[in-house]
Every structure is written in C-alpha cells, then in structure tokens.
Amino acid sequence: MNYEKLIPSRNTRLKILGLTDFVPDKVMIKIQYWLKTGRLLNLNDPKRYNEKLQWYKLYYHDPLMTECADKFRVREYVSSKGLDDILVPLYGVYNDSQEIEFNTLPNKFVFKTNNGSHTNILCKDKSKLNFQDTKLVLNSWLNQRTPRAGREWAYYDIEPKIICEKYLETSNDELIDYKFYCFNGKPSYIKVAKEHKVEGLQNGIFNMAFEQLPYCRKEVGIINEKIEIPKNFDLMCKVVTKLSEDFPHVRVDLYNIDGEIFFGELTFYDTSGYQIFEPDEFDFILGELFTLEKMIF
C-alpha cells in the first residue's frame, strides 16, 4: 500500500499520526511496518535490518541516544570525542523564531530544527528571504511536536529548538552526504546521497573500499556516475569509528568538502526502519551485521 500517494501531504500524515499517540508503540510499529513495506513484522526472530531497527526502537533505550539524536546537544558528544574541528560553525540556537535577529546573521546560512527531518531552510541570499514567512514556517515545525510519529524512542524527550548553522558550499553546488552504517563501532557500508541539479536526489551503496555496489534505496534515483573517493577518506573512517563506538548501531553522516570533514548527524533509525532496498537482499546483509543478542539494557 502506497500511503504517501493516498495522503500526499506530509503535514496531513503527521497530524493523523498525532491522533494515534494513544496506540501502544509495539502495536503501532507493526501497523506502520506493514503499511510502509507491505510485510508483516517479525520481532521474535528478526533477520532484516529494518526489522531489527523496529526491535531497537522498542527494546534498547540508552539515554545517550536521546542526547545524540538531538541535533544541538549532539555537538557536546562530538566535542567529547575530541572532534570539535568537524562541527559545522553555529550561528544561533532559538526556542522560538521570534528570538532570531536576522541582521546579525551572514548572507548565507541554514535553519533546521533539532528534533526533526525535512525541517531545513537553506538560505543562499538573505536579501531574498521573507523573514516573517520564515519565522512562521520555523514555529510551525516547532509546534508539530510529533516525536512519536515513527515511534522512535530516542526522540521522545528532545526539547525542540531552532538551530542556525553555516551554509556549506561546494564548487558545483552539489553537496554529497556520506552516511556510514556502523555496528558496534565498526563502519561497514556507506550510503552516498547527493542532490543532482537535473535528476534530483540520487543514492548508492558503497563498501569500505569505496566501491559502488549494486544496491540502492528504492524509489530514489541511483547514482550512475563515477563518485571519486573523498579526500582524507581514511580520516573519515577514523571519525565514524570514534562516533559510533558507544552504540550497537548508528548511522554516522559526514560531509567532505575538498578534504575538510564536517559532521552531519547521528541517526539511530535509518528512514525509521521502513526503507526498501533494491535488490531486497541488502536488507538481510545489513541485518546480519546488526547483532541483538548483546543488547540487554
């Protein structure tokens, strides 16, 4: 069932999900898993990566995950690992958009909320930005308050804030996102994502030798051009090893602009555990790396 075609508005879908907060997490996760993947969820003996992510939501609750899921507080965690130099410069943190003083911000910047996805505003030219409309949009995101939408436990207790950071620029205006799948402190695969100027969002799966594999996220265009290994790739691997060592599983996202590494985020529930891989076997390949036996918390 393609529920997104039935209800194309993301805001409407979130409002509907907000009405289901009373439904127990386990029940709702099973319903959502079926709606989004077309499969029944096996929690008793999960084999797929996406099944194990649902188990992770329900049964592994390390408080450190909440700190690191918060896109503002995670900066403290990155600093604690001695990696201050990879943090994107921060211009401001706000509890309400009315606190923003636009005259103090540079011409280019990025707004985002600390507890959501798809809640970003990329400003390339402040003179063309409607300040009042921007404030209304940002506050609407703060007030959505749908941390239980995907029943992702780590986001339940994050206090919503607005963050303003430096706008990361590249020579061709195509910023590549390197998303490292890490298990027990070991990076194993990389999902590379980029926004092509013509073809839109593209992705591909790479191994740790940075060789593209015949896998991708379904319904997202596959990268069909040569992606060069990033400069300082070995250093990127060392960074993600440090940032992932405290968790059974986390996806560590980095940017690399001409050899300068920038931290993106830590993600514990990749695509909320509803991602469809093509071919399907990659779901099982990642699942084999995601060991649940040691996760007694």
mmCIF file of C-alpha atoms in Angstrom:
data_model
loop_
_atom_site.group_PDB
_atom_site.id
_atom_site.type_symbol
_atom_site.label_atom_id
_atom_site.label_comp_id
_atom_site.label_asym_id
_atom_site.label_seq_id
_atom_site.Cartn_x
_atom_site.Cartn_y
_atom_site.Cartn_z
ATOM 1 C CA MET A 1 0.000 0.000 0.000
ATOM 2 C CA ASN A 2 1.448 3.354 -1.027
ATOM 3 C CA TYR A 3 0.038 5.515 1.766
ATOM 4 C CA GLU A 4 2.001 8.546 0.537
ATOM 5 C CA LYS A 5 0.021 8.558 -2.706
ATOM 6 C CA LEU A 6 -3.218 8.222 -0.765
ATOM 7 C CA ILE A 7 -2.216 11.107 1.534
ATOM 8 C CA PRO A 8 0.364 13.187 -0.375
ATOM 9 C CA SER A 9 0.641 15.962 2.238
ATOM 10 C CA ARG A 10 3.335 15.191 4.814
ATOM 11 C CA ASN A 11 1.769 17.629 7.292
ATOM 12 C CA THR A 12 -1.563 15.830 6.982
ATOM 13 C CA ARG A 13 0.112 12.471 7.553
ATOM 14 C CA LEU A 14 1.809 13.818 10.677
ATOM 15 C CA LYS A 15 -1.477 15.185 12.010
ATOM 16 C CA ILE A 16 -3.137 11.807 11.501
ATOM 17 C CA LEU A 17 -0.261 10.085 13.281
ATOM 18 C CA GLY A 18 -0.616 12.578 16.128
ATOM 19 C CA LEU A 19 -4.136 11.265 16.702
ATOM 20 C CA THR A 20 -2.760 7.764 17.251
ATOM 21 C CA ASP A 21 -0.434 8.613 20.170
ATOM 22 C CA PHE A 22 -2.620 6.515 22.480
ATOM 23 C CA VAL A 23 -1.844 3.350 20.493
ATOM 24 C CA PRO A 24 0.948 1.300 22.179
ATOM 25 C CA ASP A 25 4.303 1.548 20.424
ATOM 26 C CA LYS A 26 4.533 -2.154 19.610
ATOM 27 C CA VAL A 27 1.099 -2.206 18.007
ATOM 28 C CA MET A 28 1.676 0.990 16.029
ATOM 29 C CA ILE A 29 5.097 -0.114 14.817
ATOM 30 C CA LYS A 30 3.619 -3.338 13.437
ATOM 31 C CA ILE A 31 0.888 -1.386 11.643
ATOM 32 C CA GLN A 32 3.321 1.154 10.197
ATOM 33 C CA TYR A 33 5.770 -1.541 9.119
ATOM 34 C CA TRP A 34 3.033 -3.313 7.165
ATOM 35 C CA LEU A 35 1.728 -0.082 5.618
ATOM 36 C CA LYS A 36 5.175 1.110 4.536
ATOM 37 C CA THR A 37 6.842 -2.162 3.492
ATOM 38 C CA GLY A 38 3.929 -4.480 2.706
ATOM 39 C CA ARG A 39 5.412 -7.081 5.054
ATOM 40 C CA LEU A 40 4.465 -8.466 8.448
ATOM 41 C CA LEU A 41 6.962 -7.524 11.156
ATOM 42 C CA ASN A 42 8.910 -10.358 12.779
ATOM 43 C CA LEU A 43 10.066 -9.214 16.226
ATOM 44 C CA ASN A 44 10.600 -12.683 17.692
ATOM 45 C CA ASP A 45 13.361 -13.667 15.272
ATOM 46 C CA PRO A 46 14.156 -10.619 13.136
ATOM 47 C CA LYS A 47 16.506 -11.138 10.200
ATOM 48 C CA ARG A 48 16.145 -7.976 8.193
ATOM 49 C CA TYR A 49 17.931 -4.742 9.070
ATOM 50 C CA ASN A 50 14.611 -2.920 9.032
ATOM 51 C CA GLU A 51 13.045 -5.462 11.382
ATOM 52 C CA LYS A 52 15.937 -5.091 13.784
ATOM 53 C CA LEU A 53 15.544 -1.307 13.728
ATOM 54 C CA GLN A 54 11.966 -1.779 14.977
ATOM 55 C CA TRP A 55 13.305 -4.025 17.770
ATOM 56 C CA TYR A 56 15.903 -1.328 18.522
ATOM 57 C CA LYS A 57 13.131 1.277 18.918
ATOM 58 C CA LEU A 58 11.183 -0.893 21.305
ATOM 59 C CA TYR A 59 13.787 -2.525 23.490
ATOM 60 C CA TYR A 60 17.111 -0.634 23.524
ATOM 61 C CA HIS A 61 16.827 2.627 25.457
ATOM 62 C CA ASP A 62 20.214 4.119 26.256
ATOM 63 C CA PRO A 63 19.780 7.750 27.453
ATOM 64 C CA LEU A 64 22.897 8.700 25.464
ATOM 65 C CA MET A 65 20.878 8.069 22.315
ATOM 66 C CA THR A 66 18.498 10.920 23.182
ATOM 67 C CA GLU A 67 21.409 13.323 23.610
ATOM 68 C CA CYS A 68 22.881 12.255 20.282
ATOM 69 C CA ALA A 69 19.578 12.286 18.379
ATOM 70 C CA ASP A 70 19.237 15.955 19.368
ATOM 71 C CA LYS A 71 20.946 17.882 16.558
ATOM 72 C CA PHE A 72 22.019 20.575 19.011
ATOM 73 C CA ARG A 73 23.106 18.523 22.040
ATOM 74 C CA VAL A 74 24.981 16.031 19.853
ATOM 75 C CA ARG A 75 27.589 18.747 19.398
ATOM 76 C CA GLU A 76 28.638 18.138 23.022
ATOM 77 C CA TYR A 77 29.063 14.438 22.273
ATOM 78 C CA VAL A 78 31.178 15.152 19.194
ATOM 79 C CA SER A 79 33.321 17.524 21.270
ATOM 80 C CA SER A 80 33.737 14.873 23.983
ATOM 81 C CA LYS A 81 35.361 12.672 21.335
ATOM 82 C CA GLY A 82 37.924 15.383 20.596
ATOM 83 C CA LEU A 83 36.326 16.218 17.256
ATOM 84 C CA ASP A 84 35.420 19.896 17.661
ATOM 85 C CA ASP A 85 37.095 20.635 14.348
ATOM 86 C CA ILE A 86 34.432 18.772 12.339
ATOM 87 C CA LEU A 87 31.461 20.658 13.815
ATOM 88 C CA VAL A 88 29.688 22.981 11.398
ATOM 89 C CA PRO A 89 30.022 26.579 12.728
ATOM 90 C CA LEU A 90 26.968 27.521 14.777
ATOM 91 C CA TYR A 91 25.352 30.968 14.442
ATOM 92 C CA GLY A 92 22.495 30.621 16.899
ATOM 93 C CA VAL A 93 20.062 28.416 18.846
ATOM 94 C CA TYR A 94 16.491 29.557 19.497
ATOM 95 C CA ASN A 95 13.470 28.346 21.457
ATOM 96 C CA ASP A 96 11.164 30.406 19.239
ATOM 97 C CA SER A 97 11.636 32.002 15.830
ATOM 98 C CA GLN A 98 10.838 35.429 17.299
ATOM 99 C CA GLU A 99 14.261 35.287 19.002
ATOM 100 C CA ILE A 100 16.062 35.326 15.643
ATOM 101 C CA GLU A 101 17.862 38.566 14.812
ATOM 102 C CA PHE A 102 18.312 38.326 11.051
ATOM 103 C CA ASN A 103 20.533 41.416 10.896
ATOM 104 C CA THR A 104 23.229 39.578 12.875
ATOM 105 C CA LEU A 105 23.292 36.563 10.516
ATOM 106 C CA PRO A 106 25.575 36.308 7.479
ATOM 107 C CA ASN A 107 24.195 36.370 3.949
ATOM 108 C CA LYS A 108 24.132 32.563 3.713
ATOM 109 C CA PHE A 109 23.046 30.152 6.442
ATOM 110 C CA VAL A 110 20.910 27.110 7.233
ATOM 111 C CA PHE A 111 17.983 26.854 9.636
ATOM 112 C CA LYS A 112 16.870 23.477 10.962
ATOM 113 C CA THR A 113 15.068 22.027 13.937
ATOM 114 C CA ASN A 114 16.971 19.838 16.355
ATOM 115 C CA ASN A 115 14.423 17.003 16.506
ATOM 116 C CA GLY A 116 13.044 16.504 13.025
ATOM 117 C CA SER A 117 13.721 15.560 9.427
ATOM 118 C CA HIS A 118 12.761 17.558 6.336
ATOM 119 C CA THR A 119 12.749 20.663 8.549
ATOM 120 C CA ASN A 120 15.510 22.677 6.894
ATOM 121 C CA ILE A 121 15.696 26.091 5.270
ATOM 122 C CA LEU A 122 18.756 26.729 3.107
ATOM 123 C CA CYS A 123 19.306 30.435 2.646
ATOM 124 C CA LYS A 124 21.725 31.348 -0.151
ATOM 125 C CA ASP A 125 20.850 35.048 -0.201
ATOM 126 C CA LYS A 126 19.408 36.722 2.885
ATOM 127 C CA SER A 127 18.173 39.702 0.854
ATOM 128 C CA LYS A 128 15.693 37.401 -0.915
ATOM 129 C CA LEU A 129 14.403 35.766 2.281
ATOM 130 C CA ASN A 130 10.995 36.743 3.626
ATOM 131 C CA PHE A 131 11.752 36.983 7.337
ATOM 132 C CA GLN A 132 8.156 36.845 8.534
ATOM 133 C CA ASP A 133 7.264 33.817 6.415
ATOM 134 C CA THR A 134 10.449 32.102 7.566
ATOM 135 C CA LYS A 135 9.529 32.664 11.224
ATOM 136 C CA LEU A 136 6.044 31.241 10.652
ATOM 137 C CA VAL A 137 7.441 28.119 8.980
ATOM 138 C CA LEU A 138 10.034 27.546 11.708
ATOM 139 C CA ASN A 139 7.475 27.923 14.504
ATOM 140 C CA SER A 140 5.082 25.578 12.710
ATOM 141 C CA TRP A 141 7.830 22.959 12.748
ATOM 142 C CA LEU A 142 8.466 23.539 16.456
ATOM 143 C CA ASN A 143 4.759 23.168 17.188
ATOM 144 C CA GLN A 144 4.284 19.984 15.187
ATOM 145 C CA ARG A 145 5.505 18.040 18.212
ATOM 146 C CA THR A 146 5.229 14.603 16.630
ATOM 147 C CA PRO A 147 8.158 12.751 18.202
ATOM 148 C CA ARG A 148 6.012 9.615 18.338
ATOM 149 C CA ALA A 149 5.239 9.635 14.604
ATOM 150 C CA GLY A 150 7.688 6.828 13.835
ATOM 151 C CA ARG A 151 7.728 5.583 17.454
ATOM 152 C CA GLU A 152 11.429 6.401 17.570
ATOM 153 C CA TRP A 153 12.149 6.277 21.281
ATOM 154 C CA ALA A 154 15.348 8.344 21.192
ATOM 155 C CA TYR A 155 13.408 11.427 20.028
ATOM 156 C CA TYR A 156 10.651 11.329 22.659
ATOM 157 C CA ASP A 157 12.293 13.663 25.196
ATOM 158 C CA ILE A 158 14.083 16.159 22.972
ATOM 159 C CA GLU A 159 13.174 19.764 23.725
ATOM 160 C CA PRO A 160 12.506 21.336 20.302
ATOM 161 C CA LYS A 161 14.782 24.173 19.204
ATOM 162 C CA ILE A 162 15.799 26.003 16.054
ATOM 163 C CA ILE A 163 19.450 25.872 15.013
ATOM 164 C CA CYS A 164 21.229 28.216 12.623
ATOM 165 C CA GLU A 165 24.469 26.947 11.083
ATOM 166 C CA LYS A 166 26.936 27.836 8.367
ATOM 167 C CA TYR A 167 25.841 27.128 4.792
ATOM 168 C CA LEU A 168 28.234 24.507 3.393
ATOM 169 C CA GLU A 169 29.258 25.326 -0.176
ATOM 170 C CA THR A 170 30.908 23.293 -2.911
ATOM 171 C CA SER A 171 32.296 24.411 -6.253
ATOM 172 C CA ASN A 172 29.479 22.706 -8.214
ATOM 173 C CA ASP A 173 26.758 23.302 -5.590
ATOM 174 C CA GLU A 174 26.239 19.521 -5.205
ATOM 175 C CA LEU A 175 26.878 18.596 -1.582
ATOM 176 C CA ILE A 176 27.473 14.874 -1.094
ATOM 177 C CA ASP A 177 26.271 13.232 2.114
ATOM 178 C CA TYR A 178 28.291 10.209 3.268
ATOM 179 C CA LYS A 179 26.119 8.056 5.542
ATOM 180 C CA PHE A 180 28.181 5.354 7.276
ATOM 181 C CA TYR A 181 26.350 2.276 8.579
ATOM 182 C CA CYS A 182 28.202 1.373 11.788
ATOM 183 C CA PHE A 183 27.741 -1.674 14.021
ATOM 184 C CA ASN A 184 29.458 -1.914 17.414
ATOM 185 C CA GLY A 185 31.916 0.807 16.457
ATOM 186 C CA LYS A 186 32.782 -0.590 13.044
ATOM 187 C CA PRO A 187 31.785 1.169 9.808
ATOM 188 C CA SER A 188 30.622 -1.447 7.291
ATOM 189 C CA TYR A 189 28.869 0.257 4.376
ATOM 190 C CA ILE A 190 28.237 3.794 3.142
ATOM 191 C CA LYS A 191 25.070 5.175 1.629
ATOM 192 C CA VAL A 192 26.124 8.077 -0.553
ATOM 193 C CA ALA A 193 23.421 10.659 -1.262
ATOM 194 C CA LYS A 194 23.559 13.711 -3.486
ATOM 195 C CA GLU A 195 21.096 16.187 -4.950
ATOM 196 C CA HIS A 196 21.676 16.303 -8.697
ATOM 197 C CA LYS A 197 20.770 19.611 -10.344
ATOM 198 C CA VAL A 198 18.712 17.907 -13.054
ATOM 199 C CA GLU A 199 17.841 14.411 -11.860
ATOM 200 C CA GLY A 200 17.108 15.235 -8.216
ATOM 201 C CA LEU A 201 18.039 13.077 -5.229
ATOM 202 C CA GLN A 202 20.342 10.167 -6.038
ATOM 203 C CA ASN A 203 21.877 7.484 -3.835
ATOM 204 C CA GLY A 204 24.142 4.480 -3.949
ATOM 205 C CA ILE A 205 25.640 1.919 -1.563
ATOM 206 C CA PHE A 206 29.429 1.678 -1.291
ATOM 207 C CA ASN A 207 31.698 -0.729 0.588
ATOM 208 C CA MET A 208 34.563 0.395 2.790
ATOM 209 C CA ALA A 209 36.936 0.299 -0.180
ATOM 210 C CA PHE A 210 34.625 2.940 -1.641
ATOM 211 C CA GLU A 211 33.458 0.683 -4.451
ATOM 212 C CA GLN A 212 29.852 1.164 -5.517
ATOM 213 C CA LEU A 213 27.700 -1.925 -5.011
ATOM 214 C CA PRO A 214 24.564 -2.932 -6.957
ATOM 215 C CA TYR A 215 22.234 -1.708 -4.187
ATOM 216 C CA CYS A 216 20.284 1.456 -3.544
ATOM 217 C CA ARG A 217 17.240 2.783 -1.754
ATOM 218 C CA LYS A 218 14.182 2.023 -3.864
ATOM 219 C CA GLU A 219 12.247 4.973 -5.324
ATOM 220 C CA VAL A 220 15.344 7.190 -5.124
ATOM 221 C CA GLY A 221 17.422 7.564 -8.264
ATOM 222 C CA ILE A 222 20.626 5.527 -8.262
ATOM 223 C CA ILE A 223 23.948 7.331 -8.720
ATOM 224 C CA ASN A 224 25.057 6.436 -12.239
ATOM 225 C CA GLU A 225 28.205 8.497 -12.467
ATOM 226 C CA LYS A 226 31.662 7.919 -11.050
ATOM 227 C CA ILE A 227 31.959 9.204 -7.470
ATOM 228 C CA GLU A 228 35.587 9.719 -6.554
ATOM 229 C CA ILE A 229 36.786 8.557 -3.164
ATOM 230 C CA PRO A 230 36.730 11.613 -0.891
ATOM 231 C CA LYS A 231 39.962 13.219 0.220
ATOM 232 C CA ASN A 232 41.050 12.087 3.692
ATOM 233 C CA PHE A 233 38.749 9.053 3.427
ATOM 234 C CA ASP A 234 40.884 7.175 5.978
ATOM 235 C CA LEU A 235 40.383 10.054 8.418
ATOM 236 C CA MET A 236 36.615 9.934 7.804
ATOM 237 C CA CYS A 237 36.658 6.248 8.750
ATOM 238 C CA LYS A 238 38.524 7.033 11.965
ATOM 239 C CA VAL A 239 36.000 9.761 12.796
ATOM 240 C CA VAL A 240 32.976 7.493 12.320
ATOM 241 C CA THR A 241 34.637 4.754 14.354
ATOM 242 C CA LYS A 242 35.013 7.161 17.286
ATOM 243 C CA LEU A 243 31.472 8.482 16.968
ATOM 244 C CA SER A 244 29.880 5.031 16.719
ATOM 245 C CA GLU A 245 31.827 3.134 19.379
ATOM 246 C CA ASP A 246 29.234 3.638 22.136
ATOM 247 C CA PHE A 247 26.291 2.174 20.226
ATOM 248 C CA PRO A 248 25.244 -1.251 18.904
ATOM 249 C CA HIS A 249 24.206 0.538 15.728
ATOM 250 C CA VAL A 250 24.206 4.103 14.442
ATOM 251 C CA ARG A 251 24.415 5.770 11.054
ATOM 252 C CA VAL A 252 27.077 8.480 11.092
ATOM 253 C CA ASP A 253 26.634 11.199 8.470
ATOM 254 C CA LEU A 254 29.569 13.301 7.299
ATOM 255 C CA TYR A 255 30.306 15.824 4.576
ATOM 256 C CA ASN A 256 33.694 16.231 2.932
ATOM 257 C CA ILE A 257 34.452 19.425 1.046
ATOM 258 C CA ASP A 258 37.897 19.280 -0.594
ATOM 259 C CA GLY A 259 39.252 17.242 2.291
ATOM 260 C CA GLU A 260 37.594 19.270 5.057
ATOM 261 C CA ILE A 261 35.322 16.995 7.055
ATOM 262 C CA PHE A 262 32.064 18.245 8.567
ATOM 263 C CA PHE A 263 29.733 16.422 10.938
ATOM 264 C CA GLY A 264 26.166 15.914 9.768
ATOM 265 C CA GLU A 265 24.230 13.893 12.345
ATOM 266 C CA LEU A 266 23.882 10.592 14.171
ATOM 267 C CA THR A 267 20.860 8.552 13.107
ATOM 268 C CA PHE A 268 19.728 5.512 15.060
ATOM 269 C CA TYR A 269 16.689 4.583 12.984
ATOM 270 C CA ASP A 270 17.619 4.968 9.329
ATOM 271 C CA THR A 271 14.449 6.016 7.441
ATOM 272 C CA SER A 272 12.616 4.938 10.623
ATOM 273 C CA GLY A 273 13.243 1.309 9.665
ATOM 274 C CA TYR A 274 10.862 1.411 6.700
ATOM 275 C CA GLN A 275 13.415 1.670 3.913
ATOM 276 C CA ILE A 276 13.041 -0.585 0.880
ATOM 277 C CA PHE A 277 16.353 -1.629 -0.637
ATOM 278 C CA GLU A 278 16.777 -2.707 -4.207
ATOM 279 C CA PRO A 279 17.641 -5.546 -4.561
ATOM 280 C CA ASP A 280 15.980 -6.728 -1.354
ATOM 281 C CA GLU A 281 18.951 -8.852 -0.272
ATOM 282 C CA PHE A 282 20.764 -5.805 1.122
ATOM 283 C CA ASP A 283 18.176 -5.652 3.916
ATOM 284 C CA PHE A 284 19.436 -9.071 5.049
ATOM 285 C CA ILE A 285 23.123 -8.194 4.521
ATOM 286 C CA LEU A 286 22.834 -5.270 6.941
ATOM 287 C CA GLY A 287 20.658 -7.391 9.223
ATOM 288 C CA GLU A 288 23.445 -9.944 9.656
ATOM 289 C CA LEU A 289 25.737 -7.207 10.970
ATOM 290 C CA PHE A 290 23.136 -5.918 13.451
ATOM 291 C CA THR A 291 23.508 -8.276 16.420
ATOM 292 C CA LEU A 292 20.773 -8.047 19.039
ATOM 293 C CA GLU A 293 21.957 -10.785 21.408
ATOM 294 C CA LYS A 294 24.258 -8.492 23.399
ATOM 295 C CA MET A 295 21.716 -5.694 23.688
ATOM 296 C CA ILE A 296 20.489 -6.136 27.230
ATOM 297 C CA PHE A 297 19.815 -2.673 28.618
#
